[in-house]
Coordinates of C-alpha atoms in Angstrom, one line a residue:
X1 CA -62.5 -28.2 103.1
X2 CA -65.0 -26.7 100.3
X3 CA -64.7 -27.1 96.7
X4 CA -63.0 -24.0 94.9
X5 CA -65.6 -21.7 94.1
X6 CA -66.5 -19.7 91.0
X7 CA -68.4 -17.2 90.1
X8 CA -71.4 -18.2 88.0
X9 CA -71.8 -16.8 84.8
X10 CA -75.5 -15.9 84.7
X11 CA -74.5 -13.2 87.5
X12 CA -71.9 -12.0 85.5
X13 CA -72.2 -11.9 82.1
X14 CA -73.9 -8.5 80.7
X15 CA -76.6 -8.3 78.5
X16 CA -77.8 -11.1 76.5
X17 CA -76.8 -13.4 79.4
X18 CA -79.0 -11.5 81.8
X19 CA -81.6 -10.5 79.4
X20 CA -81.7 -14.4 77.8
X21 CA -81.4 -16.1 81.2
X22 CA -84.3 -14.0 82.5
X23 CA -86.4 -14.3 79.7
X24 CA -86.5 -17.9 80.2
X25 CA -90.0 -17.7 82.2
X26 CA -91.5 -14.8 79.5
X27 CA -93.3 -15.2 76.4
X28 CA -92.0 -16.4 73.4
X29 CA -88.6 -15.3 74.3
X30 CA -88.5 -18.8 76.8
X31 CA -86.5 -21.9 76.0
X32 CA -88.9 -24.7 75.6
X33 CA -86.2 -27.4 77.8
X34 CA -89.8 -29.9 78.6
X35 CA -92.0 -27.6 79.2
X36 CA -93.5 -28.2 75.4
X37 CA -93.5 -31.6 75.3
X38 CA -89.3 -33.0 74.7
X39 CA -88.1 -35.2 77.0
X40 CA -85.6 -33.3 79.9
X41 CA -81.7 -34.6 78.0
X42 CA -80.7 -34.8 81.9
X43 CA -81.8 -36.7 84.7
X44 CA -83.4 -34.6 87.1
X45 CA -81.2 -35.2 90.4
X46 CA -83.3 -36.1 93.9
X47 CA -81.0 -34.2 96.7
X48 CA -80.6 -34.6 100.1
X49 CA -78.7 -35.6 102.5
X50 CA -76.7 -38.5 101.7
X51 CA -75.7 -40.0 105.0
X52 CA -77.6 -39.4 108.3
X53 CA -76.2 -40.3 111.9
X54 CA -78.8 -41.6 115.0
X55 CA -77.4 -41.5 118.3
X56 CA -78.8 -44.1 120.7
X57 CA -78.6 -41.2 123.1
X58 CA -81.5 -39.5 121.8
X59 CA -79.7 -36.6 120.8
X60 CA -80.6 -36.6 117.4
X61 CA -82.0 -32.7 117.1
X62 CA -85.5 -31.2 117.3
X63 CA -88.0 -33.8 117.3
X64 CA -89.8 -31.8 115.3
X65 CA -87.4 -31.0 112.9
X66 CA -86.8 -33.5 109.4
X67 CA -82.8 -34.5 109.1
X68 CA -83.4 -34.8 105.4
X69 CA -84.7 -32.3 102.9
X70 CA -85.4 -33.8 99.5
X71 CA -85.8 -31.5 96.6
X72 CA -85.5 -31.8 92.7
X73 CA -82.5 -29.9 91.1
X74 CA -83.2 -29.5 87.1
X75 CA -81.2 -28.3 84.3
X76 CA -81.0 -23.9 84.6
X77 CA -80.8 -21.2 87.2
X78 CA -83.0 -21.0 89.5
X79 CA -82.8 -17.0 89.7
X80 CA -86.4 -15.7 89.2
X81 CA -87.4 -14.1 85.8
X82 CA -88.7 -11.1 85.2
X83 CA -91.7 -12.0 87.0
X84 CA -90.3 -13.3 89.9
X85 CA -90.8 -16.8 89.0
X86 CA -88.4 -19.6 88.9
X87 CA -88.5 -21.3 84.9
X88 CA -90.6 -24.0 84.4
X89 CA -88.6 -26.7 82.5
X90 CA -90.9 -29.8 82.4
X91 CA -94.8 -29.6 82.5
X92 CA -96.5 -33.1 83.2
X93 CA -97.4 -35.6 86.4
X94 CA -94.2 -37.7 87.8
X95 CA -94.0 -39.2 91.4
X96 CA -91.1 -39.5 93.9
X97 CA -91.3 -42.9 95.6
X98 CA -89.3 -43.2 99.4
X99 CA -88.8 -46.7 99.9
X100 CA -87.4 -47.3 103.8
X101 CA -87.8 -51.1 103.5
X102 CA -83.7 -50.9 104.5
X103 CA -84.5 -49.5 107.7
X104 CA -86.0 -52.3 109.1
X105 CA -84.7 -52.6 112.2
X106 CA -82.7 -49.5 111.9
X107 CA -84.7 -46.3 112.7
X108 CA -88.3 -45.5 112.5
X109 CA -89.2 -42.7 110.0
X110 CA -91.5 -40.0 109.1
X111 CA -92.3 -39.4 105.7
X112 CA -93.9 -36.4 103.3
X113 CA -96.9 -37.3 101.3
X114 CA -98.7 -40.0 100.5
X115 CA -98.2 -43.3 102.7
X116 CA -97.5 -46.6 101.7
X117 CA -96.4 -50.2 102.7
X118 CA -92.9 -49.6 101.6
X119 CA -92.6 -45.8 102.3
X120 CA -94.7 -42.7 100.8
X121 CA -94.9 -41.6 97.2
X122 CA -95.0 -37.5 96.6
X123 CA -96.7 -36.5 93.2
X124 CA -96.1 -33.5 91.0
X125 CA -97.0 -31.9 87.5
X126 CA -94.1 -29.2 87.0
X127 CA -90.5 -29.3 87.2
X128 CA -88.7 -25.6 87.8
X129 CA -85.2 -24.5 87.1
X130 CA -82.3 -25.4 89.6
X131 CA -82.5 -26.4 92.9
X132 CA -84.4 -24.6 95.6
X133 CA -87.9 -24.3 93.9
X134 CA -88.3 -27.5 94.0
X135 CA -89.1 -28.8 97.6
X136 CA -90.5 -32.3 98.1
X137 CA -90.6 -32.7 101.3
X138 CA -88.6 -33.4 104.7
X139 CA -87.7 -37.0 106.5
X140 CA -87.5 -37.3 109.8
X141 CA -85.8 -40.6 111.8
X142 CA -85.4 -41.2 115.0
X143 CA -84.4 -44.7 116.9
X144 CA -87.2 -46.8 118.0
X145 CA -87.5 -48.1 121.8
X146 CA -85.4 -51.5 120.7
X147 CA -82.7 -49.8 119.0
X148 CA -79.2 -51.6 119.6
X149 CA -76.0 -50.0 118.0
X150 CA -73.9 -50.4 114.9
X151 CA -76.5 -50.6 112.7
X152 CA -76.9 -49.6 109.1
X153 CA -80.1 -48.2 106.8
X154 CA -80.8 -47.5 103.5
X155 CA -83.2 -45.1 102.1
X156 CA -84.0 -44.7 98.5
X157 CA -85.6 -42.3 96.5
X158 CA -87.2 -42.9 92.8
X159 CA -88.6 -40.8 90.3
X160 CA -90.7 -41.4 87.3
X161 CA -92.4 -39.4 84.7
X162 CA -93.1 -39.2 81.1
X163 CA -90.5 -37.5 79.4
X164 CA -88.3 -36.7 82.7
X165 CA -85.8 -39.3 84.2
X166 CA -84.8 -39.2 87.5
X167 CA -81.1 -39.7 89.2
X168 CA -82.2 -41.4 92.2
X169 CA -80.5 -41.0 95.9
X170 CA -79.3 -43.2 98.1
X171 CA -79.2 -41.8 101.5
X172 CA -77.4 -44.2 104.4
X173 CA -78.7 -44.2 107.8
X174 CA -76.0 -45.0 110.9
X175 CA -77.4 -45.7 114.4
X176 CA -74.5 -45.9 116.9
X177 CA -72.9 -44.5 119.7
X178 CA -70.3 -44.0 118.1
X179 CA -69.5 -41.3 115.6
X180 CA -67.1 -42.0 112.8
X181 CA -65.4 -38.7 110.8
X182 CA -62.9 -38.9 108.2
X183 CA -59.6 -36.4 108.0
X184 CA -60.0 -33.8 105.6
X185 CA -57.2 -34.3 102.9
X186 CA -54.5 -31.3 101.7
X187 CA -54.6 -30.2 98.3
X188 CA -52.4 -33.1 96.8
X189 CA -50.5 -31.0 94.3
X190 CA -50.4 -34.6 91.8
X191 CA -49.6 -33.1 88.2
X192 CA -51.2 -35.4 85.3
X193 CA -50.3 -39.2 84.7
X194 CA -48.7 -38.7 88.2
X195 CA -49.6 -41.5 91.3
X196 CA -50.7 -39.5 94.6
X197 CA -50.8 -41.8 97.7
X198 CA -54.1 -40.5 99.6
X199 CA -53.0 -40.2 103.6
X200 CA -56.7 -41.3 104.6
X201 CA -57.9 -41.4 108.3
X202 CA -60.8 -41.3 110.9
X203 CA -61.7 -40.4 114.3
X204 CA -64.1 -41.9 116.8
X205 CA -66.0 -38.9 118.0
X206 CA -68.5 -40.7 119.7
X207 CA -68.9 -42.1 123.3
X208 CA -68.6 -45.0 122.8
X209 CA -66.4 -47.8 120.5
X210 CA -66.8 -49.7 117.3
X211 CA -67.1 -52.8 116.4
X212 CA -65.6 -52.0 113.2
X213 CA -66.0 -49.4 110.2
X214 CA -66.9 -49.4 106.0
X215 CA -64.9 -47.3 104.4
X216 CA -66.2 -46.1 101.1
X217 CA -64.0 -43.9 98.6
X218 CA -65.1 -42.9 95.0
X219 CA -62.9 -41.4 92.0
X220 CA -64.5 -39.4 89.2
X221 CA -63.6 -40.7 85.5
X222 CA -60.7 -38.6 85.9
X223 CA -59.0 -41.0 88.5
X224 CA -58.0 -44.6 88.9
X225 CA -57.2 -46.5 91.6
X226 CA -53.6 -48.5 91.5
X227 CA -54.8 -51.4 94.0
X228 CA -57.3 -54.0 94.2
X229 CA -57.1 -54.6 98.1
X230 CA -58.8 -58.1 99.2
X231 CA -60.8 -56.3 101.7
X232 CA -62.2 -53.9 99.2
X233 CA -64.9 -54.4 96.5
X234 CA -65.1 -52.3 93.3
X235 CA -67.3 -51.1 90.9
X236 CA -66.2 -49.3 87.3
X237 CA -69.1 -46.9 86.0
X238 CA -68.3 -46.0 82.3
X239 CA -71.6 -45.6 81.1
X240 CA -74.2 -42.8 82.0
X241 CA -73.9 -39.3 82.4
X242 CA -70.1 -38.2 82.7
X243 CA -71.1 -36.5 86.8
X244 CA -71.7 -40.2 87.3
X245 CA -68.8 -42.1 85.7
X246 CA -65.7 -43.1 87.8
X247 CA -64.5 -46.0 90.3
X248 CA -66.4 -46.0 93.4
X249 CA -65.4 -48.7 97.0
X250 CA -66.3 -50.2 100.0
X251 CA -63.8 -51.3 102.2
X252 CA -64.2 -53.3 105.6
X253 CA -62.6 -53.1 108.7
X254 CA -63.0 -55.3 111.5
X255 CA -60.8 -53.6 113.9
X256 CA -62.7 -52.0 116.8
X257 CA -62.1 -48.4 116.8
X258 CA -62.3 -47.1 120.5
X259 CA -64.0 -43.3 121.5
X260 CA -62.1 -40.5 121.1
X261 CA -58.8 -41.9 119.0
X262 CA -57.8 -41.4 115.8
X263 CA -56.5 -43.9 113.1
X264 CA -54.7 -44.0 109.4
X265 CA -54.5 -46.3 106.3
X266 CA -51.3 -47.8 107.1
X267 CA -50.3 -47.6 103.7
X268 CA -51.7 -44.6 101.6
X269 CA -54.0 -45.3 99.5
X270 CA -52.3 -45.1 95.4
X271 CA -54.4 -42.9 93.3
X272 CA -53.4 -42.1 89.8
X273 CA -54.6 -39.2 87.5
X274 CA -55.4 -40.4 83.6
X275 CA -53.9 -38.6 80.7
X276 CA -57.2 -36.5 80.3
X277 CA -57.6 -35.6 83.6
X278 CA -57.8 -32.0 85.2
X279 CA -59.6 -31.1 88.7
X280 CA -61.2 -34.7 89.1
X281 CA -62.6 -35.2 92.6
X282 CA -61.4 -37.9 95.1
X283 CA -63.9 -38.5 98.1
X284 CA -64.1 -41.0 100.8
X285 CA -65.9 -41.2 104.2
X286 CA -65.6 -43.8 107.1
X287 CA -68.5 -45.1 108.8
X288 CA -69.6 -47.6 112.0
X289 CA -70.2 -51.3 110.4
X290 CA -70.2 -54.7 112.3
X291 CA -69.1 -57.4 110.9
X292 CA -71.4 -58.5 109.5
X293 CA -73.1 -55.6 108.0
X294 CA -69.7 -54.9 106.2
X295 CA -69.2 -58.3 104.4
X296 CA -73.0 -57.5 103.4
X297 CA -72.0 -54.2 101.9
X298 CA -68.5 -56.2 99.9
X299 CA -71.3 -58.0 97.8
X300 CA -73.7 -55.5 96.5
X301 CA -74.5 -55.5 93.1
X302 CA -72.2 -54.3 90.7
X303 CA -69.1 -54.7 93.0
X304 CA -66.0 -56.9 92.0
X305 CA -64.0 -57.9 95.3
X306 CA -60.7 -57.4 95.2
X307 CA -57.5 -60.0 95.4
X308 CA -54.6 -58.1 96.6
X309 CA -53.6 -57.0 100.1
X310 CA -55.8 -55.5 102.6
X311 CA -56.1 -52.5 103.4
X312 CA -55.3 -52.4 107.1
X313 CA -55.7 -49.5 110.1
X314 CA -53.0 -48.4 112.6
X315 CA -53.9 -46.0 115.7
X316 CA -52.7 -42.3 116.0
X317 CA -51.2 -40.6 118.9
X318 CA -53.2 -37.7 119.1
X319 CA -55.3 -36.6 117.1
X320 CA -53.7 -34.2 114.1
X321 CA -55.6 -32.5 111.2
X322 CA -59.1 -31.7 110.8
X323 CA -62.0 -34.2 110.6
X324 CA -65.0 -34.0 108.8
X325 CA -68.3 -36.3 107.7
X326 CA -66.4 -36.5 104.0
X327 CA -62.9 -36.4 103.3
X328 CA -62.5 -35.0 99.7
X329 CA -59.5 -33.8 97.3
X330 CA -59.0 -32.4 93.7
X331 CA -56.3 -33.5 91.2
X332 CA -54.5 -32.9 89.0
X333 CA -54.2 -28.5 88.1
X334 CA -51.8 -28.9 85.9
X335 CA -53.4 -29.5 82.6
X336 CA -56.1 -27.7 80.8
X337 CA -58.4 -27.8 77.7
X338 CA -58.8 -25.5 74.7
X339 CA -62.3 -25.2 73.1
X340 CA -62.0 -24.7 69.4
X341 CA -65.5 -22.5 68.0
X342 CA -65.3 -22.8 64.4
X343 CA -68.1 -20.6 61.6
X344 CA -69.2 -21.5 58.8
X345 CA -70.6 -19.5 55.0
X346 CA -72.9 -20.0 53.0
X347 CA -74.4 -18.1 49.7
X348 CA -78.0 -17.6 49.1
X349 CA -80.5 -15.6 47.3
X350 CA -82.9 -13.1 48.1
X351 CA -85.9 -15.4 50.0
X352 CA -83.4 -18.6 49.8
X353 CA -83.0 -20.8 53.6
X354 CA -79.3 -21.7 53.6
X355 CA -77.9 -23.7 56.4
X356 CA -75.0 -23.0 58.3
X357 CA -73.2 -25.7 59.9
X358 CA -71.5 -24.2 62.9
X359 CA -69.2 -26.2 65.4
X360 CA -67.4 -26.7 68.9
X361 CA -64.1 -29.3 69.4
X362 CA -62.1 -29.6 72.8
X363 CA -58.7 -29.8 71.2
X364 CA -58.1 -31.4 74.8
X365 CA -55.7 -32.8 76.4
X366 CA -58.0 -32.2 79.4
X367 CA -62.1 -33.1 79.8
X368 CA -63.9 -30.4 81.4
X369 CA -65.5 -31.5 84.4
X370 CA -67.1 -28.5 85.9
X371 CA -68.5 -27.8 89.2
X372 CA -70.5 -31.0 91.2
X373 CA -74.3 -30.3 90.9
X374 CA -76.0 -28.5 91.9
X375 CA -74.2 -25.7 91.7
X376 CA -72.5 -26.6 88.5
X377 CA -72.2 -23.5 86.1
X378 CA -73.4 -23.5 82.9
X379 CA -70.9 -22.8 79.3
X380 CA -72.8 -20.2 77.6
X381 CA -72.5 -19.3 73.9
X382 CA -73.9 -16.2 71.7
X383 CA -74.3 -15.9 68.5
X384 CA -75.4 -12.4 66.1
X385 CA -77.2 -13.4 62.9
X386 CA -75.3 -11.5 59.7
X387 CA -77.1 -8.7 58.6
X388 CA -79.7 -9.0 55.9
X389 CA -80.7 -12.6 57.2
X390 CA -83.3 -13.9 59.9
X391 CA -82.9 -17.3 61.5
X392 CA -85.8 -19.7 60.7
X393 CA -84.8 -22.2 62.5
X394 CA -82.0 -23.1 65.3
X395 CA -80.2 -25.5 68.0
X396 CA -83.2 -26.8 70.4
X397 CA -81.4 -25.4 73.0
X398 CA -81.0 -21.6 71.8
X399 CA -83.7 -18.8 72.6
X400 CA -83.5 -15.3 71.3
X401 CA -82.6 -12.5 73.4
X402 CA -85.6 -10.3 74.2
X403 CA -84.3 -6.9 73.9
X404 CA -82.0 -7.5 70.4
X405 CA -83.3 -8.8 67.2
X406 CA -81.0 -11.2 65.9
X407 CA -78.9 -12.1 69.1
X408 CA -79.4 -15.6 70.3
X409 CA -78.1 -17.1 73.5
X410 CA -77.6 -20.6 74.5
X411 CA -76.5 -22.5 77.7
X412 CA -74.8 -26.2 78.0
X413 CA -73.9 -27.7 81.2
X414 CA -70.2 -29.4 81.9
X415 CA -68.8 -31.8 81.6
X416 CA -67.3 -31.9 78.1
X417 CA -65.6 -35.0 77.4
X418 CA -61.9 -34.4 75.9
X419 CA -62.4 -35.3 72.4
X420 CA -65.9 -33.7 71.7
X421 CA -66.1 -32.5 68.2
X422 CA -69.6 -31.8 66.8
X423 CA -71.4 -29.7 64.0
X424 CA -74.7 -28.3 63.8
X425 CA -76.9 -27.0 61.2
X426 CA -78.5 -23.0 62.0
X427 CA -81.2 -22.4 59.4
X428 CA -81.1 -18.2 57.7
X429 CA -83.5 -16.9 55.6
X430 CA -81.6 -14.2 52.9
X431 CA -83.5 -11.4 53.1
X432 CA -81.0 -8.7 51.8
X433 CA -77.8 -10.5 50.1
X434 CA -75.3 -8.4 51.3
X435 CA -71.4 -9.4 50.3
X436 CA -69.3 -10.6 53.2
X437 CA -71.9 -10.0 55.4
X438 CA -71.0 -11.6 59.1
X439 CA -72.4 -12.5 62.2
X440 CA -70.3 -13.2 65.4
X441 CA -70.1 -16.5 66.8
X442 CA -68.6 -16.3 70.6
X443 CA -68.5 -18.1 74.1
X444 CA -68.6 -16.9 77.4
X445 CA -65.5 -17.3 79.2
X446 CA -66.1 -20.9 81.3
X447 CA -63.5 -20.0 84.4
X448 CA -63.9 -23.3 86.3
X449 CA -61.2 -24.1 85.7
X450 CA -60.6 -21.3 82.8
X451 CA -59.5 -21.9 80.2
X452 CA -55.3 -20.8 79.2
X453 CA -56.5 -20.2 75.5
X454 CA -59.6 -18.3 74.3
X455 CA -58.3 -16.6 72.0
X456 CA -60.0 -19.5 69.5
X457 CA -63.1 -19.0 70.9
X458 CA -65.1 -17.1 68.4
X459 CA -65.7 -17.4 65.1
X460 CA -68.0 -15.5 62.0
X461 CA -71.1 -17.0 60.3
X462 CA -70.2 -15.3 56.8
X463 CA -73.1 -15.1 54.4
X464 CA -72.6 -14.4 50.4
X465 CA -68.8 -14.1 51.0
X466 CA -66.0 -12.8 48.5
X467 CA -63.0 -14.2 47.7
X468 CA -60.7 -12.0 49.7
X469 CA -63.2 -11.7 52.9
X470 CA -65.2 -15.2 53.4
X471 CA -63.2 -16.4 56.2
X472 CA -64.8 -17.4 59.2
X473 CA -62.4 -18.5 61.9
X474 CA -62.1 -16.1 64.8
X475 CA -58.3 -15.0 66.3
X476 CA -57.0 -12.6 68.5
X477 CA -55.7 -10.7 65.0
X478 CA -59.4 -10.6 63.8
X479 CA -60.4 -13.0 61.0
X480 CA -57.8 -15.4 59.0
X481 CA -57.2 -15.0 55.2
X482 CA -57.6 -18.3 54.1
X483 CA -61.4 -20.8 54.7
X484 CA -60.4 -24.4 55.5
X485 CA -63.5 -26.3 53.6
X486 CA -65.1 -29.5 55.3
X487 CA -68.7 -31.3 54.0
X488 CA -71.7 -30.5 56.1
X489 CA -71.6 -32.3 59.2
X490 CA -67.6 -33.7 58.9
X491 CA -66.5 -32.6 62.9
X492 CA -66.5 -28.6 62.8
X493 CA -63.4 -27.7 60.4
X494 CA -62.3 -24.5 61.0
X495 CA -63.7 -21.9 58.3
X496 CA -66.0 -25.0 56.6
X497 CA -68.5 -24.1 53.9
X498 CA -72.0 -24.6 54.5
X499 CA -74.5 -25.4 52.1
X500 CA -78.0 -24.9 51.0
X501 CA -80.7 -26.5 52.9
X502 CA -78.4 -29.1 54.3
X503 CA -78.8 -30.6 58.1
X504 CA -76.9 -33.2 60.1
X505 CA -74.6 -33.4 62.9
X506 CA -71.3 -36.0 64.0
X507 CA -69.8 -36.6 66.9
X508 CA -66.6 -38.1 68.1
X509 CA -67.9 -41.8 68.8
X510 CA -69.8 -41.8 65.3
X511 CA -73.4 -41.1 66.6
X512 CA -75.5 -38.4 65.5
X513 CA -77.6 -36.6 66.3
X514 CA -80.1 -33.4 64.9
X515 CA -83.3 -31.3 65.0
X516 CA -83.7 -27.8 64.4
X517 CA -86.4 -25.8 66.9
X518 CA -88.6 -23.1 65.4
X519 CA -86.5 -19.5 66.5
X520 CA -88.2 -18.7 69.5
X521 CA -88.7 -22.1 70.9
X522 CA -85.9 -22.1 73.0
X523 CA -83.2 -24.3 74.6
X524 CA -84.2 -28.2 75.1
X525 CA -80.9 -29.9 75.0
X526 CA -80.6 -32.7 72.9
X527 CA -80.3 -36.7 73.2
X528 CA -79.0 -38.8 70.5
X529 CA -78.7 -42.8 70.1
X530 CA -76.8 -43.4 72.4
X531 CA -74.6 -40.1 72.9
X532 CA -76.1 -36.8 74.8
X533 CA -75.4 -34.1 72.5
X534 CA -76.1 -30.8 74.5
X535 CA -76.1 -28.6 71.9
X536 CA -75.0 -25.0 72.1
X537 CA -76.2 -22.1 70.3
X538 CA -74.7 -20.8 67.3
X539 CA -71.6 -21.9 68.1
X540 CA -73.6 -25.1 68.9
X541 CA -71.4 -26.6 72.0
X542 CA -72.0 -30.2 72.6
X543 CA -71.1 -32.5 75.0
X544 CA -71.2 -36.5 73.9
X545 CA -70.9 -38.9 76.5
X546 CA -70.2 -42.1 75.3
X547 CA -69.4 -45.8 76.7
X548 CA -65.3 -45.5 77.5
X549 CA -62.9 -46.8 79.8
X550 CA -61.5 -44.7 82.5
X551 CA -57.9 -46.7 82.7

């Protein structure tokens, strides 16, 4: 079963999202992300195939064909520009490292690039946007002449660079008659806080029996696990980038798991949805282990074993449902988020630089997690300077639209955590005062999933107000009557004042964050300390991701 899909907003949005998003590779109107010196905020992701399965058969495809395709996938779109090239986001030397030293034994393979006692290391000096530009090269395997079944591989791919990190992959390598699939799981319909017992199963689809099987299930933050079963081992990630953080497991399974028959968890397997949760994703996957090889994989690093009762395997008649590589399920849809945008004022004189701090809260209850990469969507945010001023200075992830002076777009990637709350200083020159003069402050609507109330999700920059007009917090009944002041920098209050020359930002956790780009040096996102503060245009949105417990 797929993922729900959604449209993404850079093919829909008129305009300034076009006209920014395509300007990214043109001129001066291109955000500077790397390419002028700043460190990439995100790991760049190495993607490929995950898991690959040899049969001792031979049949393993064209010989001449790689199973594995390894590419980069960066921050952006990778829609060409204007002039039909994909954005460059990071300009310097890095190298991808493929160390097979875990398929000793396992399969033989054939590697891109440059060879090397432990594998092959590919070199580069340009990152682009997205996925598909960005091609490193293909791996082939195949099973050597003293191949014997049941065995497991590892392959690993690294990255280094100055001023890019790399998320590195993992990609598991089963050599076996026999071929393990998992059923696909129906939508649970779990509402929040709510326990959902996950009917998990697999298939032999092979020709031949095994010897036994690792299961492996994962939960994103969203999603705890109820049991510790003694023939599991677990492993919390609550640090990192939020894609990242969750409860992942390996389970093993001595029973021998014969060709062509299908088997269940005897008892589901409990999975609970936290209080912040909304379209989390539960995944799991079997694969052929021996003994041995399983009660290797219980003590890798990081993993805690568990004490409670096993999980154990009973056999199907039949074989019911559908069967894929992955099993995967998302829970709970029955919460959302609200993102507050809150303006700001200031008052200035003719040739005076007053700062503006604008902001962006998730009034919750939800975290937003977005799409899995690659093909996560970006939020997007626009903001139109007041009349009479120019913008000096703004977020380092902002670039100005090509075709209309003083319209700014910006582009932030989920997920949003369920408590961000940030401001964010956007530097105007007064070159006219003009009383009550206002620019608009305004997101895109983020549909995945969307969002029950946006009515909250615009605000005014108000420059020189007067009393009865200096209001900057946006509604569906046009502007309120009354400004709610805040200091510069307190969390995003609606209608807060801004003042003169004044920079700084907060976050949720206490870190902070800043840095102003030059207007027309474009949309680096930016890291903090220890937060990541992806910072959104005008109406500045940020993500934090901070060290916290998932339950």
């Amino acid at each position: 079963m797929r993922r729900p899909v959604r449209r993404s907003v850079f093919r829909t949005m008129p305009g300034l999202a076009a006209a920014a998003v395509l300007a990214v590779g043109s001129g001066a109107a291109a955000p500077a992300l790397a390419v002028d010196g700043d460190p990439l905020p995100l790991p760049v992701r190495i993607t490929g195939e995950s898991r690959v399965d040899l049969s001792l058969q031979g049949d393993n495809g064209d010989p001449a064909e790689p199973q594995i395709m390894l590419r980069l996938a960066a921050p952006g779109s990778d829609e060409p520009a204007e002039d039909g090239e994909v954005p460059v986001v990071h300009q310097g030397d890095y190298k991808i490292k493929i160390e097979i030293g875990g398929l000793a034994q396992v399969a033989e393979a054939k590697l891109p690039c440059t060879p090397s006692p432990w594998g092959a290391t590919c070199e580069g000096d340009q990152i682009r946007a997205g996925e598909q530009a960005n091609v490193i090269g293909g791996i082939r395997l195949d099973v050597g002449a003293n191949g014997s079944p049941r065995r497991l591989g590892e392959i690993t791919v690294r990255g280094e660079g100055e001023g890019v990190e790399f998320a590195p992959l993992r990609i598991e390598v089963v050599v076996s008659d026999s071929r393990i699939v998992s059923r696909q799981l129906s939508p649970p319909g779990v509402g929040v806080g709510h326990t959902w017992n996950a009917p998990l199963g697999l298939r032999n689809a092979g020709r031949a029996p095994a010897d036994g099987v690792v299961l492996r299930f994962r939960g994103t933050r969203g999603l705890s696990f109820v049991d510790r079963h003694g023939n599991c081992a677990y492993r919390h990630t609550t640090d990192g980038p939020l894609q990242g953080q969750g409860t992942d497991a390996i389970c093993a399974f001595s029973d021998v798991v014969e060709a062509g028959t299908a088997y269940a968890v005897a008892e589901p397997l409990k999975v609970r949805t936290l209080p912040f949760a909304l379209n989390d994703r539960f995944t799991y996957s079997f694969a052929p282990a021996d003994a041995e090889k399983a009660k290797a994989l219980l003590a890798t690093d990081g993993y805690t074993p568990g004490t409670g009762a096993p999980l154990t395997l009973e056999e199907l008649t039949g074989a019911p449902g559908t069967y894929w590589t992955q099993g995967s399920a998302w829970l709970p849809f029955d919460t959302s988020y609200d993102i507050l945008i809150t303006g700001d004022s200031a008052r200035g004189a003719v040739g005076e630089t007053v700062t503006v701090d604008v902001g962006f809260r998730n009034l919750g209850p939800a975290w937003v997690r977005g799409l899995e990469p690659p093909d996560d969507d970006p939020m997007l945010t626009y903001v139109t300077v007041p009349p009479g001023a120019t913008a000096t200075k703004i977020p380092e992830d902002c670039w100005p639209d090509s075709h209309t002076e003083g319209l700014y777009g910006c582009w932030a990637h989920a997920p949003v955590l369920e408590d961000a709350n940030l401001t964010f200083p956007f530097e105007l020159r007064i070159d006219k005062v003009v009383k009550n003069a206002k620019g608009k402050i305004e997101m895109q609507p983020f549909d995945y999933p969307s969002e029950p109330n946006q009515e909250n999700n615009w605000a005014w920059i108000v420059l020189n107000p007067t009393d009865d007009g200096g209001s900057t917090q946006g509604s569906s009944g046009g502007p309120s009557s009354t400004p709610s002041a805040s200091a510069s920098g307190s969390g995003g209050t609606p209608g807060s004042t801004g003042t003169s020359g004044g920079s700084g930002s907060s976050s949720s956790d206490g870190s902070s964050g800043g840095g102003l780009a030059s207007t027309g040096g474009g949309g680096a996102l930016l890291v903090g300390g220890g937060a990541l503060l992806t910072v959104g245009l005008g109406a500045v949105i940020v993500f934090v991701i901070r060290r916290r417990s998932a339950g």
